[in-house]
Amino acid sequence: AQWAMEFSFDVDALLPERITVLDQHLRPPARRPGTTTPARVDLQQQIMTIVDELGKASAKAQHLPAPITSASRMQSNRHVMYVLKDTSARPAGKGAIIGFLKVGYKKLFVLDDREAHNEVEPLCILDFYIHESLQRHGHGRELFHYML
């Protein structure tokens, strides 16, 4: 049984922290001194793969016709994505991803008490996913608290 999203590359080396914050640049986090690193282009490609696969998993879980989270959409919007890594030891030893939370500012129209339309631009939850095998374990709550 799969317990989290695993990838062919080393997630632990790519994302050293339990929660990684990604913006439109999709840059790999700063490296620990003394670690050998592949080219940054390769690392960014790996991050894009993670974002794309998480987006597909989220869309599937929500029965959406297409993903609303992808690397290309992240690059063209000012959204912020919080990626939660499984820090427990895995047999493969490459780490795995538990889920993510994506936020961004959206223009919304709200009615006030006089029924007048007012445009506001609050920070909104845009997409959210926790791997099916790890739901109801507090991981989503951990992501929300970190974001707040």
CSV table of C-alpha atoms in Angstrom, one decimal:
chain,number,residue,atom,x,y,z
A,1,ALA,CA,0.0,0.0,0.0
A,2,GLN,CA,1.2,3.5,-0.8
A,3,TRP,CA,1.2,5.7,2.3
A,4,ALA,CA,2.1,9.0,0.7
A,5,MET,CA,3.1,10.4,-2.7
A,6,GLU,CA,6.5,9.0,-3.6
A,7,PHE,CA,8.7,10.1,-6.5
A,8,SER,CA,11.6,8.6,-8.4
A,9,PHE,CA,14.0,11.3,-7.1
A,10,ASP,CA,15.0,12.1,-3.5
A,11,VAL,CA,12.3,14.3,-2.0
A,12,ASP,CA,14.2,14.5,1.3
A,13,ALA,CA,17.2,16.0,-0.4
A,14,LEU,CA,15.1,18.4,-2.5
A,15,LEU,CA,12.9,19.6,0.4
A,16,PRO,CA,14.9,19.5,3.6
A,17,GLU,CA,12.1,20.9,5.9
A,18,ARG,CA,8.8,19.3,6.8
A,19,ILE,CA,6.9,22.2,5.2
A,20,THR,CA,8.3,23.9,2.1
A,21,VAL,CA,6.8,27.2,0.9
A,22,LEU,CA,6.8,27.6,-2.9
A,23,ASP,CA,5.9,30.8,-4.8
A,24,GLN,CA,5.7,31.5,-8.6
A,25,HIS,CA,9.5,31.0,-9.0
A,26,LEU,CA,9.2,27.4,-7.9
A,27,ARG,CA,12.8,27.6,-6.6
A,28,PRO,CA,14.3,24.8,-4.6
A,29,PRO,CA,15.0,25.8,-0.9
A,30,ALA,CA,18.5,26.9,0.1
A,31,ARG,CA,20.8,23.9,0.4
A,32,ARG,CA,22.6,22.8,3.5
A,33,PRO,CA,26.3,23.6,3.3
A,34,GLY,CA,28.3,20.6,2.3
A,35,THR,CA,25.6,18.7,0.4
A,36,THR,CA,26.2,17.8,-3.2
A,37,THR,CA,23.5,19.1,-5.5
A,38,PRO,CA,22.4,18.4,-9.0
A,39,ALA,CA,22.0,21.5,-11.3
A,40,ARG,CA,19.4,23.9,-10.1
A,41,VAL,CA,17.5,23.4,-13.3
A,42,ASP,CA,17.1,19.8,-12.5
A,43,LEU,CA,16.0,20.6,-9.0
A,44,GLN,CA,13.4,23.1,-10.3
A,45,GLN,CA,12.2,20.4,-12.7
A,46,GLN,CA,11.7,18.0,-9.8
A,47,ILE,CA,9.7,20.7,-7.9
A,48,MET,CA,7.6,21.2,-11.0
A,49,THR,CA,7.0,17.5,-11.1
A,50,ILE,CA,5.9,17.5,-7.5
A,51,VAL,CA,3.5,20.4,-8.0
A,52,ASP,CA,2.0,18.8,-11.2
A,53,GLU,CA,1.5,15.4,-9.5
A,54,LEU,CA,0.0,17.0,-6.4
A,55,GLY,CA,-2.4,19.0,-8.6
A,56,LYS,CA,-3.5,15.9,-10.5
A,57,ALA,CA,-4.1,14.0,-7.2
A,58,SER,CA,-6.1,16.9,-5.8
A,59,ALA,CA,-8.2,17.1,-9.0
A,60,LYS,CA,-8.9,13.4,-8.9
A,61,ALA,CA,-9.9,13.5,-5.2
A,62,GLN,CA,-12.3,16.4,-5.9
A,63,HIS,CA,-13.6,14.8,-9.2
A,64,LEU,CA,-12.5,17.9,-11.2
A,65,PRO,CA,-12.2,17.5,-15.0
A,66,ALA,CA,-8.7,19.0,-14.9
A,67,PRO,CA,-6.2,20.1,-12.2
A,68,ILE,CA,-6.5,23.6,-10.8
A,69,THR,CA,-2.9,23.4,-9.5
A,70,SER,CA,0.1,23.0,-11.8
A,71,ALA,CA,3.6,24.2,-12.2
A,72,SER,CA,2.7,26.4,-15.1
A,73,ARG,CA,-0.3,28.0,-13.3
A,74,MET,CA,1.9,28.5,-10.2
A,75,GLN,CA,4.4,30.4,-12.4
A,76,SER,CA,1.8,32.7,-14.0
A,77,ASN,CA,0.0,33.5,-10.7
A,78,ARG,CA,1.0,35.0,-7.4
A,79,HIS,CA,-0.1,31.9,-5.4
A,80,VAL,CA,1.8,30.4,-2.5
A,81,MET,CA,1.9,26.6,-2.0
A,82,TYR,CA,2.7,24.9,1.3
A,83,VAL,CA,4.0,21.4,0.6
A,84,LEU,CA,4.0,18.9,3.5
A,85,LYS,CA,6.6,16.2,3.5
A,86,ASP,CA,6.5,12.9,5.3
A,87,THR,CA,9.4,12.9,7.7
A,88,SER,CA,9.0,9.3,8.8
A,89,ALA,CA,11.5,6.8,7.5
A,90,ARG,CA,10.5,5.2,4.2
A,91,PRO,CA,11.7,1.8,2.9
A,92,ALA,CA,12.8,3.5,-0.4
A,93,GLY,CA,14.6,6.1,1.6
A,94,LYS,CA,13.7,9.0,-0.7
A,95,GLY,CA,11.0,10.6,1.3
A,96,ALA,CA,7.4,11.3,0.2
A,97,ILE,CA,4.8,14.1,0.1
A,98,ILE,CA,1.7,14.0,2.3
A,99,GLY,CA,-0.1,16.9,0.7
A,100,PHE,CA,-0.4,20.6,0.1
A,101,LEU,CA,-2.3,23.8,0.7
A,102,LYS,CA,-2.4,26.6,-2.0
A,103,VAL,CA,-3.4,30.1,-1.2
A,104,GLY,CA,-3.8,33.4,-3.1
A,105,TYR,CA,-5.6,36.7,-3.2
A,106,LYS,CA,-8.9,36.6,-5.2
A,107,LYS,CA,-11.2,39.4,-6.2
A,108,LEU,CA,-14.6,38.7,-4.7
A,109,PHE,CA,-17.8,40.7,-4.6
A,110,VAL,CA,-19.6,40.6,-1.3
A,111,LEU,CA,-23.0,42.1,-0.3
A,112,ASP,CA,-23.0,44.5,2.7
A,113,ASP,CA,-26.0,45.0,5.0
A,114,ARG,CA,-27.5,47.5,2.5
A,115,GLU,CA,-27.3,44.9,-0.3
A,116,ALA,CA,-24.6,46.9,-2.0
A,117,HIS,CA,-21.8,45.0,-3.9
A,118,ASN,CA,-18.3,45.6,-2.5
A,119,GLU,CA,-15.2,44.3,-4.2
A,120,VAL,CA,-12.7,42.8,-1.8
A,121,GLU,CA,-9.5,40.8,-2.3
A,122,PRO,CA,-9.0,38.5,0.6
A,123,LEU,CA,-6.5,35.7,1.0
A,124,CYS,CA,-8.3,32.5,-0.1
A,125,ILE,CA,-7.7,28.8,0.0
A,126,LEU,CA,-7.4,27.9,-3.7
A,127,ASP,CA,-6.6,24.2,-3.5
A,128,PHE,CA,-5.9,21.6,-0.7
A,129,TYR,CA,-5.0,18.0,-0.7
A,130,ILE,CA,-3.9,15.4,1.8
A,131,HIS,CA,-3.0,11.9,0.5
A,132,GLU,CA,-6.0,9.5,0.9
A,133,SER,CA,-4.1,7.1,3.2
A,134,LEU,CA,-3.1,10.0,5.6
A,135,GLN,CA,-6.3,11.9,6.0
A,136,ARG,CA,-7.8,12.5,9.5
A,137,HIS,CA,-4.4,12.5,11.1
A,138,GLY,CA,-4.0,16.3,11.6
A,139,HIS,CA,-1.8,16.9,8.6
A,140,GLY,CA,-4.3,19.4,7.0
A,141,ARG,CA,-4.5,21.2,10.3
A,142,GLU,CA,-0.7,21.4,10.5
A,143,LEU,CA,-0.6,23.0,7.1
A,144,PHE,CA,-3.4,25.5,7.9
A,145,HIS,CA,-1.6,26.5,11.2
A,146,TYR,CA,1.7,26.9,9.4
A,147,MET,CA,0.1,29.1,6.7
A,148,LEU,CA,-1.7,31.3,9.4
